[in-house]
Amino acid sequence: MRKHIFSYQYINLFLMNKLFYYIFCATLFCIGTTACGDDNDDDILWDFVPYNATFIIEDAKGTNLLNANVKGNYLNEPFYIEFDGEVYPADWRYSQPAGTNGDNTPASRELPAIFRGFMCKPLSYREGDSHWVYDRNNYVLSFGEFDTTDNRDINFLLYVPGKEDPYKVKISTRFRWVSKNEPELSVTTWLNGKQVQDNYHLYMQWPPIRIVLPRLETPE
């Protein structure tokens, strides 16, 4: 009769291997159920579009006066803004600003607020849910950018050609978290003490502030 001899060393090794196997399987199960069954809200990166104070210059009939094809337009005229003790003349040399394609963009935000001053831009509008159209004939003046998640009042003066008194502009941005995944954002704008924009929705673009001027006289 053959005898089978088992030492305590082999028994302990067998039990340790089995124990390690069960612990390994249990660990994989916990990781899998956590990753698949519940999205980690703490890993969500919320991004909010920065605010630009945008001005459209029109005559009384609603014709855009920042259009080279319009007689008596205001392109290259001396518009400027006074803000926080600094003067910002309008920059008429439109170009794609640095950072819009990901250059110099902080890793923590896809859409950081980058202050670019006072500049000319093509008039843009949304067509459908996501497609943006840029009108290369009609332009607007844009001042910013400002972080919409800051709770602050922004006050500045807009000077336009042919008008001695400046326009007084006030912008109030208010932001809060209603709940963990529900932000609330509002931007309200006043022009010379009169409210002109309100109830900005989180996923909509701000309409431009309308400035009505007479057409410039041009030599015949």
JSON list of C-alpha atoms in Angstrom, two decimals:
[
{"chain": "A", "resi": 1, "resn": "MET", "atom": "CA", "xyz": [0.00, 0.00, 0.00]},
{"chain": "A", "resi": 2, "resn": "ARG", "atom": "CA", "xyz": [1.40, 3.37, -1.02]},
{"chain": "A", "resi": 3, "resn": "LYS", "atom": "CA", "xyz": [1.47, 5.96, 1.66]},
{"chain": "A", "resi": 4, "resn": "HIS", "atom": "CA", "xyz": [0.83, 9.64, 0.96]},
{"chain": "A", "resi": 5, "resn": "ILE", "atom": "CA", "xyz": [2.80, 11.89, 3.21]},
{"chain": "A", "resi": 6, "resn": "PHE", "atom": "CA", "xyz": [1.69, 15.57, 3.55]},
{"chain": "A", "resi": 7, "resn": "SER", "atom": "CA", "xyz": [3.86, 17.95, 5.49]},
{"chain": "A", "resi": 8, "resn": "TYR", "atom": "CA", "xyz": [2.50, 21.04, 7.20]},
{"chain": "A", "resi": 9, "resn": "GLN", "atom": "CA", "xyz": [4.70, 23.13, 4.89]},
{"chain": "A", "resi": 10, "resn": "TYR", "atom": "CA", "xyz": [2.82, 22.00, 1.76]},
{"chain": "A", "resi": 11, "resn": "ILE", "atom": "CA", "xyz": [-0.55, 22.39, 3.44]},
{"chain": "A", "resi": 12, "resn": "ASN", "atom": "CA", "xyz": [0.25, 25.97, 4.46]},
{"chain": "A", "resi": 13, "resn": "LEU", "atom": "CA", "xyz": [1.52, 26.83, 0.98]},
{"chain": "A", "resi": 14, "resn": "PHE", "atom": "CA", "xyz": [-1.66, 25.43, -0.59]},
{"chain": "A", "resi": 15, "resn": "LEU", "atom": "CA", "xyz": [-3.89, 27.42, 1.76]},
{"chain": "A", "resi": 16, "resn": "MET", "atom": "CA", "xyz": [-1.93, 30.66, 1.22]},
{"chain": "A", "resi": 17, "resn": "ASN", "atom": "CA", "xyz": [-2.19, 30.33, -2.55]},
{"chain": "A", "resi": 18, "resn": "LYS", "atom": "CA", "xyz": [-5.95, 29.77, -2.33]},
{"chain": "A", "resi": 19, "resn": "LEU", "atom": "CA", "xyz": [-6.33, 32.74, 0.04]},
{"chain": "A", "resi": 20, "resn": "PHE", "atom": "CA", "xyz": [-4.37, 35.03, -2.30]},
{"chain": "A", "resi": 21, "resn": "TYR", "atom": "CA", "xyz": [-6.51, 33.91, -5.24]},
{"chain": "A", "resi": 22, "resn": "TYR", "atom": "CA", "xyz": [-9.78, 34.78, -3.44]},
{"chain": "A", "resi": 23, "resn": "ILE", "atom": "CA", "xyz": [-8.47, 38.15, -2.27]},
{"chain": "A", "resi": 24, "resn": "PHE", "atom": "CA", "xyz": [-7.32, 38.99, -5.80]},
{"chain": "A", "resi": 25, "resn": "CYS", "atom": "CA", "xyz": [-10.73, 38.09, -7.29]},
{"chain": "A", "resi": 26, "resn": "ALA", "atom": "CA", "xyz": [-12.57, 40.08, -4.61]},
{"chain": "A", "resi": 27, "resn": "THR", "atom": "CA", "xyz": [-10.41, 43.13, -5.31]},
{"chain": "A", "resi": 28, "resn": "LEU", "atom": "CA", "xyz": [-11.08, 42.98, -9.05]},
{"chain": "A", "resi": 29, "resn": "PHE", "atom": "CA", "xyz": [-14.80, 42.64, -8.37]},
{"chain": "A", "resi": 30, "resn": "CYS", "atom": "CA", "xyz": [-14.85, 45.74, -6.15]},
{"chain": "A", "resi": 31, "resn": "ILE", "atom": "CA", "xyz": [-12.92, 47.81, -8.67]},
{"chain": "A", "resi": 32, "resn": "GLY", "atom": "CA", "xyz": [-15.14, 46.68, -11.54]},
{"chain": "A", "resi": 33, "resn": "THR", "atom": "CA", "xyz": [-18.43, 47.36, -9.79]},
{"chain": "A", "resi": 34, "resn": "THR", "atom": "CA", "xyz": [-17.28, 50.79, -8.61]},
{"chain": "A", "resi": 35, "resn": "ALA", "atom": "CA", "xyz": [-16.09, 51.86, -12.06]},
{"chain": "A", "resi": 36, "resn": "CYS", "atom": "CA", "xyz": [-19.03, 50.47, -14.01]},
{"chain": "A", "resi": 37, "resn": "GLY", "atom": "CA", "xyz": [-21.88, 50.95, -11.63]},
{"chain": "A", "resi": 38, "resn": "ASP", "atom": "CA", "xyz": [-21.32, 54.49, -10.46]},
{"chain": "A", "resi": 39, "resn": "ASP", "atom": "CA", "xyz": [-19.71, 57.45, -12.21]},
{"chain": "A", "resi": 40, "resn": "ASN", "atom": "CA", "xyz": [-17.51, 59.42, -9.90]},
{"chain": "A", "resi": 41, "resn": "ASP", "atom": "CA", "xyz": [-18.96, 62.93, -9.90]},
{"chain": "A", "resi": 42, "resn": "ASP", "atom": "CA", "xyz": [-15.80, 64.29, -8.30]},
{"chain": "A", "resi": 43, "resn": "ASP", "atom": "CA", "xyz": [-13.94, 63.59, -11.55]},
{"chain": "A", "resi": 44, "resn": "ILE", "atom": "CA", "xyz": [-16.28, 65.77, -13.66]},
{"chain": "A", "resi": 45, "resn": "LEU", "atom": "CA", "xyz": [-14.61, 68.93, -14.96]},
{"chain": "A", "resi": 46, "resn": "TRP", "atom": "CA", "xyz": [-17.11, 71.75, -15.27]},
{"chain": "A", "resi": 47, "resn": "ASP", "atom": "CA", "xyz": [-16.31, 74.46, -17.80]},
{"chain": "A", "resi": 48, "resn": "PHE", "atom": "CA", "xyz": [-18.10, 77.77, -18.31]},
{"chain": "A", "resi": 49, "resn": "VAL", "atom": "CA", "xyz": [-17.82, 80.05, -21.33]},
{"chain": "A", "resi": 50, "resn": "PRO", "atom": "CA", "xyz": [-16.08, 83.35, -20.43]},
{"chain": "A", "resi": 51, "resn": "TYR", "atom": "CA", "xyz": [-18.04, 86.58, -20.84]},
{"chain": "A", "resi": 52, "resn": "ASN", "atom": "CA", "xyz": [-17.27, 89.28, -23.41]},
{"chain": "A", "resi": 53, "resn": "ALA", "atom": "CA", "xyz": [-19.03, 92.63, -23.41]},
{"chain": "A", "resi": 54, "resn": "THR", "atom": "CA", "xyz": [-19.93, 92.83, -27.11]},
{"chain": "A", "resi": 55, "resn": "PHE", "atom": "CA", "xyz": [-21.12, 96.00, -28.81]},
{"chain": "A", "resi": 56, "resn": "ILE", "atom": "CA", "xyz": [-22.86, 96.25, -32.17]},
{"chain": "A", "resi": 57, "resn": "ILE", "atom": "CA", "xyz": [-22.73, 99.71, -33.75]},
{"chain": "A", "resi": 58, "resn": "GLU", "atom": "CA", "xyz": [-25.84, 100.50, -35.81]},
{"chain": "A", "resi": 59, "resn": "ASP", "atom": "CA", "xyz": [-27.75, 103.42, -37.24]},
{"chain": "A", "resi": 60, "resn": "ALA", "atom": "CA", "xyz": [-31.38, 104.10, -36.36]},
{"chain": "A", "resi": 61, "resn": "LYS", "atom": "CA", "xyz": [-32.53, 101.71, -39.10]},
{"chain": "A", "resi": 62, "resn": "GLY", "atom": "CA", "xyz": [-30.48, 98.80, -37.71]},
{"chain": "A", "resi": 63, "resn": "THR", "atom": "CA", "xyz": [-27.71, 98.86, -40.33]},
{"chain": "A", "resi": 64, "resn": "ASN", "atom": "CA", "xyz": [-24.39, 97.62, -39.01]},
{"chain": "A", "resi": 65, "resn": "LEU", "atom": "CA", "xyz": [-21.93, 100.51, -39.15]},
{"chain": "A", "resi": 66, "resn": "LEU", "atom": "CA", "xyz": [-18.90, 98.24, -38.75]},
{"chain": "A", "resi": 67, "resn": "ASN", "atom": "CA", "xyz": [-19.21, 97.07, -42.34]},
{"chain": "A", "resi": 68, "resn": "ALA", "atom": "CA", "xyz": [-16.77, 98.26, -45.00]},
{"chain": "A", "resi": 69, "resn": "ASN", "atom": "CA", "xyz": [-19.52, 98.16, -47.62]},
{"chain": "A", "resi": 70, "resn": "VAL", "atom": "CA", "xyz": [-21.73, 100.62, -45.71]},
{"chain": "A", "resi": 71, "resn": "LYS", "atom": "CA", "xyz": [-21.26, 104.29, -46.51]},
{"chain": "A", "resi": 72, "resn": "GLY", "atom": "CA", "xyz": [-20.40, 106.34, -43.44]},
{"chain": "A", "resi": 73, "resn": "ASN", "atom": "CA", "xyz": [-19.20, 103.33, -41.42]},
{"chain": "A", "resi": 74, "resn": "TYR", "atom": "CA", "xyz": [-17.12, 103.53, -38.22]},
{"chain": "A", "resi": 75, "resn": "LEU", "atom": "CA", "xyz": [-14.38, 101.02, -39.03]},
{"chain": "A", "resi": 76, "resn": "ASN", "atom": "CA", "xyz": [-10.97, 102.19, -37.74]},
{"chain": "A", "resi": 77, "resn": "GLU", "atom": "CA", "xyz": [-12.53, 105.08, -35.83]},
{"chain": "A", "resi": 78, "resn": "PRO", "atom": "CA", "xyz": [-11.23, 105.93, -32.32]},
{"chain": "A", "resi": 79, "resn": "PHE", "atom": "CA", "xyz": [-13.44, 103.91, -29.95]},
{"chain": "A", "resi": 80, "resn": "TYR", "atom": "CA", "xyz": [-11.89, 103.22, -26.55]},
{"chain": "A", "resi": 81, "resn": "ILE", "atom": "CA", "xyz": [-12.72, 101.97, -23.06]},
{"chain": "A", "resi": 82, "resn": "GLU", "atom": "CA", "xyz": [-11.61, 103.14, -19.62]},
{"chain": "A", "resi": 83, "resn": "PHE", "atom": "CA", "xyz": [-11.47, 100.29, -17.12]},
{"chain": "A", "resi": 84, "resn": "ASP", "atom": "CA", "xyz": [-9.70, 100.02, -13.77]},
{"chain": "A", "resi": 85, "resn": "GLY", "atom": "CA", "xyz": [-7.59, 103.11, -14.47]},
{"chain": "A", "resi": 86, "resn": "GLU", "atom": "CA", "xyz": [-6.43, 101.85, -17.87]},
{"chain": "A", "resi": 87, "resn": "VAL", "atom": "CA", "xyz": [-7.36, 102.99, -21.40]},
{"chain": "A", "resi": 88, "resn": "TYR", "atom": "CA", "xyz": [-8.04, 100.35, -24.07]},
{"chain": "A", "resi": 89, "resn": "PRO", "atom": "CA", "xyz": [-8.27, 101.67, -27.66]},
{"chain": "A", "resi": 90, "resn": "ALA", "atom": "CA", "xyz": [-10.17, 99.48, -30.10]},
{"chain": "A", "resi": 91, "resn": "ASP", "atom": "CA", "xyz": [-7.86, 97.09, -31.93]},
{"chain": "A", "resi": 92, "resn": "TRP", "atom": "CA", "xyz": [-9.12, 96.81, -35.50]},
{"chain": "A", "resi": 93, "resn": "ARG", "atom": "CA", "xyz": [-6.60, 94.15, -36.57]},
{"chain": "A", "resi": 94, "resn": "TYR", "atom": "CA", "xyz": [-8.78, 91.09, -36.11]},
{"chain": "A", "resi": 95, "resn": "SER", "atom": "CA", "xyz": [-6.90, 87.84, -35.70]},
{"chain": "A", "resi": 96, "resn": "GLN", "atom": "CA", "xyz": [-7.46, 84.51, -33.99]},
{"chain": "A", "resi": 97, "resn": "PRO", "atom": "CA", "xyz": [-6.31, 85.16, -30.39]},
{"chain": "A", "resi": 98, "resn": "ALA", "atom": "CA", "xyz": [-3.59, 82.97, -28.88]},
{"chain": "A", "resi": 99, "resn": "GLY", "atom": "CA", "xyz": [-4.99, 80.22, -26.71]},
{"chain": "A", "resi": 100, "resn": "THR", "atom": "CA", "xyz": [-8.17, 79.57, -28.67]},
{"chain": "A", "resi": 101, "resn": "ASN", "atom": "CA", "xyz": [-6.75, 76.40, -30.18]},
{"chain": "A", "resi": 102, "resn": "GLY", "atom": "CA", "xyz": [-5.40, 75.02, -26.93]},
{"chain": "A", "resi": 103, "resn": "ASP", "atom": "CA", "xyz": [-2.14, 77.00, -26.83]},
{"chain": "A", "resi": 104, "resn": "ASN", "atom": "CA", "xyz": [-1.23, 78.32, -23.38]},
{"chain": "A", "resi": 105, "resn": "THR", "atom": "CA", "xyz": [-4.43, 76.85, -21.97]},
{"chain": "A", "resi": 106, "resn": "PRO", "atom": "CA", "xyz": [-4.26, 75.78, -18.31]},
{"chain": "A", "resi": 107, "resn": "ALA", "atom": "CA", "xyz": [-4.73, 72.03, -17.98]},
{"chain": "A", "resi": 108, "resn": "SER", "atom": "CA", "xyz": [-7.51, 72.52, -15.43]},
{"chain": "A", "resi": 109, "resn": "ARG", "atom": "CA", "xyz": [-9.84, 74.29, -17.87]},
{"chain": "A", "resi": 110, "resn": "GLU", "atom": "CA", "xyz": [-10.78, 73.85, -21.49]},
{"chain": "A", "resi": 111, "resn": "LEU", "atom": "CA", "xyz": [-12.20, 77.39, -21.70]},
{"chain": "A", "resi": 112, "resn": "PRO", "atom": "CA", "xyz": [-10.19, 79.69, -19.41]},
{"chain": "A", "resi": 113, "resn": "ALA", "atom": "CA", "xyz": [-11.01, 83.42, -19.25]},
{"chain": "A", "resi": 114, "resn": "ILE", "atom": "CA", "xyz": [-8.15, 85.25, -20.98]},
{"chain": "A", "resi": 115, "resn": "PHE", "atom": "CA", "xyz": [-8.32, 89.04, -20.90]},
{"chain": "A", "resi": 116, "resn": "ARG", "atom": "CA", "xyz": [-7.70, 90.29, -24.45]},
{"chain": "A", "resi": 117, "resn": "GLY", "atom": "CA", "xyz": [-8.73, 93.94, -24.14]},
{"chain": "A", "resi": 118, "resn": "PHE", "atom": "CA", "xyz": [-10.93, 95.80, -26.65]},
{"chain": "A", "resi": 119, "resn": "MET", "atom": "CA", "xyz": [-10.96, 94.34, -30.14]},
{"chain": "A", "resi": 120, "resn": "CYS", "atom": "CA", "xyz": [-12.89, 93.98, -33.39]},
{"chain": "A", "resi": 121, "resn": "LYS", "atom": "CA", "xyz": [-14.43, 90.60, -34.22]},
{"chain": "A", "resi": 122, "resn": "PRO", "atom": "CA", "xyz": [-16.73, 89.23, -36.91]},
{"chain": "A", "resi": 123, "resn": "LEU", "atom": "CA", "xyz": [-20.39, 89.16, -35.97]},
{"chain": "A", "resi": 124, "resn": "SER", "atom": "CA", "xyz": [-21.23, 85.56, -35.05]},
{"chain": "A", "resi": 125, "resn": "TYR", "atom": "CA", "xyz": [-24.47, 83.75, -34.36]},
{"chain": "A", "resi": 126, "resn": "ARG", "atom": "CA", "xyz": [-25.62, 80.22, -33.69]},
{"chain": "A", "resi": 127, "resn": "GLU", "atom": "CA", "xyz": [-27.28, 78.26, -36.46]},
{"chain": "A", "resi": 128, "resn": "GLY", "atom": "CA", "xyz": [-29.04, 75.24, -35.02]},
{"chain": "A", "resi": 129, "resn": "ASP", "atom": "CA", "xyz": [-27.88, 73.66, -31.78]},
{"chain": "A", "resi": 130, "resn": "SER", "atom": "CA", "xyz": [-24.12, 73.82, -32.19]},
{"chain": "A", "resi": 131, "resn": "HIS", "atom": "CA", "xyz": [-23.06, 75.32, -35.54]},
{"chain": "A", "resi": 132, "resn": "TRP", "atom": "CA", "xyz": [-21.63, 78.84, -35.39]},
{"chain": "A", "resi": 133, "resn": "VAL", "atom": "CA", "xyz": [-21.69, 81.21, -38.36]},
{"chain": "A", "resi": 134, "resn": "TYR", "atom": "CA", "xyz": [-19.15, 84.04, -38.66]},
{"chain": "A", "resi": 135, "resn": "ASP", "atom": "CA", "xyz": [-20.14, 87.03, -40.78]},
{"chain": "A", "resi": 136, "resn": "ARG", "atom": "CA", "xyz": [-16.93, 88.42, -42.31]},
{"chain": "A", "resi": 137, "resn": "ASN", "atom": "CA", "xyz": [-18.70, 91.54, -43.60]},
{"chain": "A", "resi": 138, "resn": "ASN", "atom": "CA", "xyz": [-20.27, 92.71, -40.35]},
{"chain": "A", "resi": 139, "resn": "TYR", "atom": "CA", "xyz": [-18.17, 93.28, -37.25]},
{"chain": "A", "resi": 140, "resn": "VAL", "atom": "CA", "xyz": [-18.70, 93.98, -33.54]},
{"chain": "A", "resi": 141, "resn": "LEU", "atom": "CA", "xyz": [-16.48, 95.36, -30.78]},
{"chain": "A", "resi": 142, "resn": "SER", "atom": "CA", "xyz": [-15.66, 93.01, -27.93]},
{"chain": "A", "resi": 143, "resn": "PHE", "atom": "CA", "xyz": [-14.22, 93.71, -24.46]},
{"chain": "A", "resi": 144, "resn": "GLY", "atom": "CA", "xyz": [-13.05, 90.86, -22.24]},
{"chain": "A", "resi": 145, "resn": "GLU", "atom": "CA", "xyz": [-12.79, 88.06, -21.43]},
{"chain": "A", "resi": 146, "resn": "PHE", "atom": "CA", "xyz": [-14.19, 87.85, -17.90]},
{"chain": "A", "resi": 147, "resn": "ASP", "atom": "CA", "xyz": [-14.66, 84.76, -15.76]},
{"chain": "A", "resi": 148, "resn": "THR", "atom": "CA", "xyz": [-18.39, 84.09, -15.41]},
{"chain": "A", "resi": 149, "resn": "THR", "atom": "CA", "xyz": [-17.86, 82.11, -12.20]},
{"chain": "A", "resi": 150, "resn": "ASP", "atom": "CA", "xyz": [-16.69, 85.27, -10.38]},
{"chain": "A", "resi": 151, "resn": "ASN", "atom": "CA", "xyz": [-19.35, 87.07, -8.36]},
{"chain": "A", "resi": 152, "resn": "ARG", "atom": "CA", "xyz": [-18.48, 90.63, -9.25]},
{"chain": "A", "resi": 153, "resn": "ASP", "atom": "CA", "xyz": [-19.65, 93.93, -10.75]},
{"chain": "A", "resi": 154, "resn": "ILE", "atom": "CA", "xyz": [-17.65, 95.14, -13.76]},
{"chain": "A", "resi": 155, "resn": "ASN", "atom": "CA", "xyz": [-17.86, 98.87, -14.46]},
{"chain": "A", "resi": 156, "resn": "PHE", "atom": "CA", "xyz": [-16.26, 100.71, -17.37]},
{"chain": "A", "resi": 157, "resn": "LEU", "atom": "CA", "xyz": [-16.74, 103.68, -19.71]},
{"chain": "A", "resi": 158, "resn": "LEU", "atom": "CA", "xyz": [-17.17, 103.33, -23.48]},
{"chain": "A", "resi": 159, "resn": "TYR", "atom": "CA", "xyz": [-16.12, 106.34, -25.56]},
{"chain": "A", "resi": 160, "resn": "VAL", "atom": "CA", "xyz": [-17.40, 106.60, -29.13]},
{"chain": "A", "resi": 161, "resn": "PRO", "atom": "CA", "xyz": [-16.45, 109.06, -31.90]},
{"chain": "A", "resi": 162, "resn": "GLY", "atom": "CA", "xyz": [-18.48, 112.26, -32.07]},
{"chain": "A", "resi": 163, "resn": "LYS", "atom": "CA", "xyz": [-19.96, 111.86, -28.59]},
{"chain": "A", "resi": 164, "resn": "GLU", "atom": "CA", "xyz": [-18.46, 113.76, -25.68]},
{"chain": "A", "resi": 165, "resn": "ASP", "atom": "CA", "xyz": [-20.07, 111.85, -22.84]},
{"chain": "A", "resi": 166, "resn": "PRO", "atom": "CA", "xyz": [-19.14, 108.17, -22.53]},
{"chain": "A", "resi": 167, "resn": "TYR", "atom": "CA", "xyz": [-21.55, 105.27, -22.15]},
{"chain": "A", "resi": 168, "resn": "LYS", "atom": "CA", "xyz": [-21.52, 103.91, -18.61]},
{"chain": "A", "resi": 169, "resn": "VAL", "atom": "CA", "xyz": [-21.51, 100.11, -18.70]},
{"chain": "A", "resi": 170, "resn": "LYS", "atom": "CA", "xyz": [-22.12, 97.85, -15.71]},
{"chain": "A", "resi": 171, "resn": "ILE", "atom": "CA", "xyz": [-22.02, 94.06, -15.85]},
{"chain": "A", "resi": 172, "resn": "SER", "atom": "CA", "xyz": [-22.97, 91.87, -12.90]},
{"chain": "A", "resi": 173, "resn": "THR", "atom": "CA", "xyz": [-21.99, 88.21, -12.92]},
{"chain": "A", "resi": 174, "resn": "ARG", "atom": "CA", "xyz": [-23.49, 85.86, -10.34]},
{"chain": "A", "resi": 175, "resn": "PHE", "atom": "CA", "xyz": [-22.64, 82.20, -9.94]},
{"chain": "A", "resi": 176, "resn": "ARG", "atom": "CA", "xyz": [-23.54, 79.49, -7.42]},
{"chain": "A", "resi": 177, "resn": "TRP", "atom": "CA", "xyz": [-24.03, 75.75, -7.12]},
{"chain": "A", "resi": 178, "resn": "VAL", "atom": "CA", "xyz": [-27.70, 74.91, -6.53]},
{"chain": "A", "resi": 179, "resn": "SER", "atom": "CA", "xyz": [-26.65, 71.30, -5.93]},
{"chain": "A", "resi": 180, "resn": "LYS", "atom": "CA", "xyz": [-23.58, 69.18, -6.59]},
{"chain": "A", "resi": 181, "resn": "ASN", "atom": "CA", "xyz": [-24.31, 68.89, -10.33]},
{"chain": "A", "resi": 182, "resn": "GLU", "atom": "CA", "xyz": [-26.52, 71.95, -10.90]},
{"chain": "A", "resi": 183, "resn": "PRO", "atom": "CA", "xyz": [-24.76, 75.29, -11.42]},
{"chain": "A", "resi": 184, "resn": "GLU", "atom": "CA", "xyz": [-26.68, 78.56, -11.65]},
{"chain": "A", "resi": 185, "resn": "LEU", "atom": "CA", "xyz": [-25.21, 81.44, -13.64]},
{"chain": "A", "resi": 186, "resn": "SER", "atom": "CA", "xyz": [-26.60, 84.87, -14.48]},
{"chain": "A", "resi": 187, "resn": "VAL", "atom": "CA", "xyz": [-25.14, 87.90, -16.23]},
{"chain": "A", "resi": 188, "resn": "THR", "atom": "CA", "xyz": [-26.95, 91.24, -16.15]},
{"chain": "A", "resi": 189, "resn": "THR", "atom": "CA", "xyz": [-25.87, 94.31, -18.12]},
{"chain": "A", "resi": 190, "resn": "TRP", "atom": "CA", "xyz": [-26.78, 97.98, -17.73]},
{"chain": "A", "resi": 191, "resn": "LEU", "atom": "CA", "xyz": [-26.10, 100.80, -20.21]},
{"chain": "A", "resi": 192, "resn": "ASN", "atom": "CA", "xyz": [-26.28, 104.31, -18.71]},
{"chain": "A", "resi": 193, "resn": "GLY", "atom": "CA", "xyz": [-28.26, 102.91, -15.79]},
{"chain": "A", "resi": 194, "resn": "LYS", "atom": "CA", "xyz": [-30.79, 101.08, -17.97]},
{"chain": "A", "resi": 195, "resn": "GLN", "atom": "CA", "xyz": [-30.87, 97.29, -17.89]},
{"chain": "A", "resi": 196, "resn": "VAL", "atom": "CA", "xyz": [-30.32, 95.91, -21.39]},
{"chain": "A", "resi": 197, "resn": "GLN", "atom": "CA", "xyz": [-29.53, 92.22, -20.76]},
{"chain": "A", "resi": 198, "resn": "ASP", "atom": "CA", "xyz": [-30.77, 89.79, -18.15]},
{"chain": "A", "resi": 199, "resn": "ASN", "atom": "CA", "xyz": [-31.52, 86.15, -17.40]},
{"chain": "A", "resi": 200, "resn": "TYR", "atom": "CA", "xyz": [-28.62, 84.74, -19.35]},
{"chain": "A", "resi": 201, "resn": "HIS", "atom": "CA", "xyz": [-29.10, 80.99, -19.68]},
{"chain": "A", "resi": 202, "resn": "LEU", "atom": "CA", "xyz": [-26.17, 78.69, -18.97]},
{"chain": "A", "resi": 203, "resn": "TYR", "atom": "CA", "xyz": [-26.03, 77.30, -22.51]},
{"chain": "A", "resi": 204, "resn": "MET", "atom": "CA", "xyz": [-26.80, 80.38, -24.59]},
{"chain": "A", "resi": 205, "resn": "GLN", "atom": "CA", "xyz": [-24.62, 83.12, -26.06]},
{"chain": "A", "resi": 206, "resn": "TRP", "atom": "CA", "xyz": [-24.95, 86.72, -24.89]},
{"chain": "A", "resi": 207, "resn": "PRO", "atom": "CA", "xyz": [-26.56, 89.06, -27.42]},
{"chain": "A", "resi": 208, "resn": "PRO", "atom": "CA", "xyz": [-24.55, 92.20, -28.26]},
{"chain": "A", "resi": 209, "resn": "ILE", "atom": "CA", "xyz": [-25.24, 95.56, -26.63]},
{"chain": "A", "resi": 210, "resn": "ARG", "atom": "CA", "xyz": [-26.69, 97.93, -29.25]},
{"chain": "A", "resi": 211, "resn": "ILE", "atom": "CA", "xyz": [-25.10, 101.37, -29.70]},
{"chain": "A", "resi": 212, "resn": "VAL", "atom": "CA", "xyz": [-27.01, 103.66, -32.10]},
{"chain": "A", "resi": 213, "resn": "LEU", "atom": "CA", "xyz": [-24.95, 106.31, -33.92]},
{"chain": "A", "resi": 214, "resn": "PRO", "atom": "CA", "xyz": [-25.52, 108.52, -36.98]},
{"chain": "A", "resi": 215, "resn": "ARG", "atom": "CA", "xyz": [-23.57, 107.63, -40.08]},
{"chain": "A", "resi": 216, "resn": "LEU", "atom": "CA", "xyz": [-20.33, 109.48, -40.53]},
{"chain": "A", "resi": 217, "resn": "GLU", "atom": "CA", "xyz": [-20.30, 112.18, -43.18]},
{"chain": "A", "resi": 218, "resn": "THR", "atom": "CA", "xyz": [-18.17, 111.15, -46.13]},
{"chain": "A", "resi": 219, "resn": "PRO", "atom": "CA", "xyz": [-16.85, 113.35, -48.94]},
{"chain": "A", "resi": 220, "resn": "GLU", "atom": "CA", "xyz": [-18.75, 113.07, -52.19]}
]
